């Protein structure tokens, strides 16, 4: 399994790689710049080289993940915000290309009153522009399922599949492999998908496969949820300590078709009462849930848990 965590790039992008390695992860997710600011400084040569050297040292070129800025809203009916969002998304894509990051996870957007159809169309029109400008880019845009609060789009598998198809229809079928999905367990539960047991999660994954295609699932966000099933509340919790519970994670980490998919923790940071980093605690739980082929829990993995 390819476990990772969202880690800070404070002090230099490569720090996220080094921290991920130290914590025992096999990949990492980052914001490639401040996620709450429109302004950004261009990528600098030195830090970019350090990042690429870090990837090469660990053999991570084809597996890291970036998350887009929270400010971007490509579904906005307001022309100024839409244009600003396109400009920032252009930079997000360019950074992934320069940093050799294969996956960019993105919140689809919010229609803010214009309606779902208009919102989805707006997003598709934006990617038509962005993809056609740079057909040479290889980064895959991963549309993330949302908790579905307010007017946010991407709250159901049908809506995600609809959006992906609209983007491909507008931009051109040659961009089909540039658009995939990110499944976030906290968001899915909050959106109303019952993943509260291993069996139920398997059923939800089958539904995802039917509607969106498991082959298009490029990134998993493993988060437990403070918000209840169908609450539309997006608040992440430590694994096994929220409304999702261990079952969903047991299903995902043992799923044969997901063995190469980056599984990223976006759980709270800091340390537990014993002074153990929460990332270590959550990673330990994931390792403990991995079964060997005979169906039992792995002995080595168990010894590494909390
Ligand atoms: Zn996200
Ligand atoms: Fe997420
Ligand atoms: Fe979230």
Short mmCIF file of N, CA and C in Angstrom, two decimals, residues 8-96:
data_model
loop_
_atom_site.label_atom_id
_atom_site.label_comp_id
_atom_site.label_asym_id
_atom_site.label_seq_id
_atom_site.Cartn_x
_atom_site.Cartn_y
_atom_site.Cartn_z
N UNK A 8 3.57 19.87 5.57
CA UNK A 8 3.88 21.29 5.35
C UNK A 8 5.13 21.48 4.50
N UNK A 9 5.10 22.55 3.67
CA UNK A 9 6.28 22.89 2.87
C UNK A 9 7.02 24.08 3.48
N UNK A 10 6.67 24.42 4.72
CA UNK A 10 7.34 25.55 5.39
C UNK A 10 8.85 25.33 5.40
N UNK A 11 9.58 26.38 5.03
CA UNK A 11 11.03 26.30 5.03
C UNK A 11 11.61 25.65 3.78
N UNK A 12 10.76 25.25 2.85
CA UNK A 12 11.23 24.65 1.59
C UNK A 12 10.42 23.42 1.25
N UNK A 13 10.08 23.30 -0.02
CA UNK A 13 9.21 22.19 -0.45
C UNK A 13 9.76 20.82 -0.07
N UNK A 14 11.10 20.68 -0.17
CA UNK A 14 11.70 19.37 0.06
C UNK A 14 11.49 18.89 1.49
N UNK A 15 11.23 19.84 2.41
CA UNK A 15 11.00 19.45 3.80
C UNK A 15 9.83 18.48 3.94
N UNK A 16 8.83 18.64 3.08
CA UNK A 16 7.67 17.75 3.13
C UNK A 16 8.08 16.32 2.78
N UNK A 17 8.95 16.19 1.79
CA UNK A 17 9.45 14.86 1.40
C UNK A 17 10.24 14.24 2.54
N UNK A 18 11.14 15.04 3.10
CA UNK A 18 12.00 14.52 4.16
C UNK A 18 11.21 14.11 5.40
N UNK A 19 10.18 14.92 5.72
CA UNK A 19 9.34 14.61 6.87
C UNK A 19 8.54 13.34 6.61
N UNK A 20 8.03 13.20 5.39
CA UNK A 20 7.26 11.99 5.04
C UNK A 20 8.14 10.75 5.19
N UNK A 21 9.36 10.85 4.72
CA UNK A 21 10.29 9.72 4.82
C UNK A 21 10.55 9.38 6.29
N UNK A 22 10.78 10.44 7.08
CA UNK A 22 11.07 10.24 8.51
C UNK A 22 9.92 9.54 9.23
N UNK A 23 8.71 9.90 8.84
CA UNK A 23 7.52 9.32 9.49
C UNK A 23 7.21 7.91 8.98
N UNK A 24 7.91 7.49 7.93
CA UNK A 24 7.69 6.14 7.41
C UNK A 24 6.65 6.03 6.31
N UNK A 25 6.31 7.18 5.70
CA UNK A 25 5.35 7.15 4.59
C UNK A 25 6.05 6.83 3.27
N UNK A 26 5.25 6.42 2.29
CA UNK A 26 5.78 6.11 0.96
C UNK A 26 5.49 7.19 -0.06
N UNK A 27 4.76 8.22 0.36
CA UNK A 27 4.50 9.35 -0.53
C UNK A 27 4.05 10.54 0.32
N UNK A 28 3.75 11.66 -0.36
CA UNK A 28 3.39 12.87 0.38
C UNK A 28 2.43 13.71 -0.47
N UNK A 29 1.57 14.46 0.22
CA UNK A 29 0.73 15.47 -0.46
C UNK A 29 1.13 16.85 0.05
N UNK A 30 1.15 17.83 -0.84
CA UNK A 30 1.53 19.20 -0.45
C UNK A 30 0.63 20.23 -1.13
N UNK A 31 0.58 21.41 -0.54
CA UNK A 31 0.18 22.60 -1.28
C UNK A 31 1.48 23.11 -1.89
N UNK A 32 1.47 23.47 -3.16
CA UNK A 32 2.74 23.92 -3.76
C UNK A 32 2.97 25.41 -3.52
N UNK A 33 2.05 26.04 -2.79
CA UNK A 33 2.18 27.45 -2.39
C UNK A 33 1.11 27.71 -1.32
N UNK A 34 1.09 28.93 -0.78
CA UNK A 34 0.09 29.23 0.25
C UNK A 34 -1.32 29.06 -0.32
N UNK A 35 -2.09 28.18 0.34
CA UNK A 35 -3.39 27.79 -0.20
C UNK A 35 -4.49 28.81 0.08
N UNK A 36 -4.16 29.83 0.88
CA UNK A 36 -5.18 30.82 1.22
C UNK A 36 -4.89 32.20 0.65
N UNK A 37 -3.95 32.29 -0.28
CA UNK A 37 -3.61 33.58 -0.88
C UNK A 37 -3.67 33.53 -2.39
N UNK A 38 -4.19 34.61 -2.97
CA UNK A 38 -4.20 34.69 -4.44
C UNK A 38 -2.78 34.95 -4.96
N UNK A 39 -2.04 35.76 -4.21
CA UNK A 39 -0.70 36.12 -4.66
C UNK A 39 0.26 34.94 -4.49
N UNK A 40 1.21 34.83 -5.38
CA UNK A 40 2.22 33.79 -5.23
C UNK A 40 3.53 34.25 -5.85
N UNK A 41 4.61 33.73 -5.30
CA UNK A 41 5.92 33.98 -5.89
C UNK A 41 6.21 32.86 -6.87
N UNK A 42 6.89 33.17 -7.98
CA UNK A 42 7.22 32.07 -8.90
C UNK A 42 8.09 31.02 -8.21
N UNK A 43 8.00 29.80 -8.69
CA UNK A 43 8.86 28.73 -8.16
C UNK A 43 10.30 29.12 -8.37
N UNK A 44 11.12 28.92 -7.35
CA UNK A 44 12.53 29.26 -7.50
C UNK A 44 13.35 28.03 -7.87
N UNK A 45 14.43 28.30 -8.55
CA UNK A 45 15.23 27.21 -9.12
C UNK A 45 15.82 26.29 -8.05
N UNK A 46 16.42 26.89 -7.01
CA UNK A 46 17.07 26.09 -5.96
C UNK A 46 16.10 25.13 -5.27
N UNK A 47 15.01 25.68 -4.69
CA UNK A 47 14.04 24.82 -4.00
C UNK A 47 13.40 23.78 -4.93
N UNK A 48 13.22 24.14 -6.19
CA UNK A 48 12.65 23.18 -7.15
C UNK A 48 13.61 22.02 -7.35
N UNK A 49 14.89 22.36 -7.49
CA UNK A 49 15.89 21.31 -7.68
C UNK A 49 15.99 20.41 -6.44
N UNK A 50 15.93 21.04 -5.27
CA UNK A 50 15.97 20.25 -4.03
C UNK A 50 14.81 19.26 -3.98
N UNK A 51 13.63 19.74 -4.37
CA UNK A 51 12.42 18.88 -4.38
C UNK A 51 12.62 17.70 -5.35
N UNK A 52 13.09 18.03 -6.57
CA UNK A 52 13.26 16.97 -7.58
C UNK A 52 14.35 15.98 -7.14
N UNK A 53 15.41 16.49 -6.53
CA UNK A 53 16.46 15.60 -6.01
C UNK A 53 15.89 14.68 -4.93
N UNK A 54 15.03 15.26 -4.09
CA UNK A 54 14.38 14.47 -3.04
C UNK A 54 13.53 13.36 -3.63
N UNK A 55 12.77 13.69 -4.67
CA UNK A 55 11.95 12.67 -5.34
C UNK A 55 12.82 11.56 -5.90
N UNK A 56 13.92 11.96 -6.54
CA UNK A 56 14.80 10.97 -7.18
C UNK A 56 15.48 10.08 -6.15
N UNK A 57 15.87 10.69 -5.03
CA UNK A 57 16.54 9.94 -3.98
C UNK A 57 15.65 8.79 -3.48
N UNK A 58 14.33 9.06 -3.43
CA UNK A 58 13.41 8.07 -2.88
C UNK A 58 12.63 7.32 -3.96
N UNK A 59 12.82 7.71 -5.22
CA UNK A 59 12.06 7.08 -6.30
C UNK A 59 10.58 7.45 -6.27
N UNK A 60 10.28 8.71 -5.95
CA UNK A 60 8.90 9.16 -5.76
C UNK A 60 8.37 9.99 -6.92
N UNK A 61 9.00 9.98 -8.07
CA UNK A 61 8.58 10.85 -9.18
C UNK A 61 7.14 10.64 -9.60
N UNK A 62 6.68 9.40 -9.60
CA UNK A 62 5.35 9.12 -10.16
C UNK A 62 4.28 8.93 -9.10
N UNK A 63 4.47 9.46 -7.92
CA UNK A 63 3.51 9.11 -6.88
C UNK A 63 3.11 10.23 -5.92
N UNK A 64 3.70 11.41 -6.00
CA UNK A 64 3.31 12.45 -5.05
C UNK A 64 2.04 13.17 -5.51
N UNK A 65 1.47 13.92 -4.58
CA UNK A 65 0.17 14.55 -4.81
C UNK A 65 0.23 16.02 -4.40
N UNK A 66 -0.41 16.87 -5.19
CA UNK A 66 -0.58 18.27 -4.79
C UNK A 66 -2.07 18.51 -4.57
N UNK A 67 -2.38 19.46 -3.70
CA UNK A 67 -3.78 19.87 -3.48
C UNK A 67 -3.90 21.32 -3.89
N UNK A 68 -4.99 21.64 -4.58
CA UNK A 68 -5.11 23.02 -5.09
C UNK A 68 -5.53 24.01 -4.01
N UNK A 69 -5.42 25.28 -4.33
CA UNK A 69 -5.77 26.37 -3.41
C UNK A 69 -7.25 26.34 -3.07
N UNK A 70 -7.56 26.73 -1.83
CA UNK A 70 -8.95 26.79 -1.40
C UNK A 70 -9.71 27.96 -2.03
N UNK A 71 -8.99 28.89 -2.62
CA UNK A 71 -9.64 30.10 -3.16
C UNK A 71 -10.25 29.86 -4.54
N UNK A 72 -9.70 28.91 -5.26
CA UNK A 72 -10.13 28.67 -6.64
C UNK A 72 -11.60 28.25 -6.68
N UNK A 73 -12.38 28.92 -7.52
CA UNK A 73 -13.76 28.48 -7.77
C UNK A 73 -14.07 28.60 -9.26
N UNK A 74 -13.81 27.53 -9.96
CA UNK A 74 -14.01 27.52 -11.42
C UNK A 74 -15.49 27.41 -11.78
N UNK A 75 -16.35 27.21 -10.77
CA UNK A 75 -17.80 27.13 -11.02
C UNK A 75 -18.47 28.49 -10.84
N UNK A 76 -17.71 29.48 -10.43
CA UNK A 76 -18.31 30.77 -10.10
C UNK A 76 -19.02 31.41 -11.30
N UNK A 77 -20.24 31.94 -11.07
CA UNK A 77 -20.92 32.66 -12.13
C UNK A 77 -20.36 34.07 -12.32
N UNK A 78 -19.53 34.51 -11.38
CA UNK A 78 -18.96 35.88 -11.48
C UNK A 78 -17.72 35.85 -12.35
N UNK A 79 -17.73 36.67 -13.38
CA UNK A 79 -16.64 36.61 -14.37
C UNK A 79 -15.27 36.94 -13.78
N UNK A 80 -15.23 37.89 -12.85
CA UNK A 80 -13.91 38.26 -12.31
C UNK A 80 -13.32 37.13 -11.47
N UNK A 81 -14.15 36.53 -10.62
CA UNK A 81 -13.66 35.42 -9.79
C UNK A 81 -13.32 34.21 -10.65
N UNK A 82 -14.10 33.99 -11.68
CA UNK A 82 -13.84 32.86 -12.59
C UNK A 82 -12.50 33.04 -13.29
N UNK A 83 -12.24 34.26 -13.79
CA UNK A 83 -10.98 34.53 -14.49
C UNK A 83 -9.79 34.40 -13.54
N UNK A 84 -9.96 34.92 -12.32
CA UNK A 84 -8.89 34.81 -11.31
C UNK A 84 -8.62 33.35 -10.97
N UNK A 85 -9.69 32.58 -10.90
CA UNK A 85 -9.56 31.16 -10.58
C UNK A 85 -8.83 30.41 -11.68
N UNK A 86 -9.13 30.75 -12.92
CA UNK A 86 -8.43 30.11 -14.04
C UNK A 86 -6.94 30.45 -13.98
N UNK A 87 -6.64 31.70 -13.68
CA UNK A 87 -5.24 32.10 -13.59
C UNK A 87 -4.50 31.31 -12.51
N UNK A 88 -5.16 31.13 -11.37
CA UNK A 88 -4.49 30.41 -10.28
C UNK A 88 -4.40 28.91 -10.59
N UNK A 89 -5.42 28.35 -11.21
CA UNK A 89 -5.37 26.94 -11.59
C UNK A 89 -4.29 26.70 -12.64
N UNK A 90 -4.09 27.68 -13.53
CA UNK A 90 -3.01 27.58 -14.51
C UNK A 90 -1.68 27.43 -13.81
N UNK A 91 -1.50 28.20 -12.74
CA UNK A 91 -0.26 28.13 -11.96
C UNK A 91 -0.16 26.79 -11.22
N UNK A 92 -1.28 26.31 -10.68
CA UNK A 92 -1.27 25.00 -9.98
C UNK A 92 -0.79 23.91 -10.92
N UNK A 93 -1.34 23.90 -12.12
CA UNK A 93 -0.98 22.87 -13.11
C UNK A 93 0.49 23.00 -13.52
N UNK A 94 0.93 24.23 -13.72
CA UNK A 94 2.32 24.46 -14.14
C UNK A 94 3.29 24.02 -13.04
N UNK A 95 2.91 24.27 -11.79
CA UNK A 95 3.79 23.86 -10.68
C UNK A 95 3.91 22.34 -10.61
N UNK A 96 2.80 21.67 -10.77
CA UNK A 96 2.86 20.21 -10.75
C UNK A 96 3.76 19.70 -11.87
#
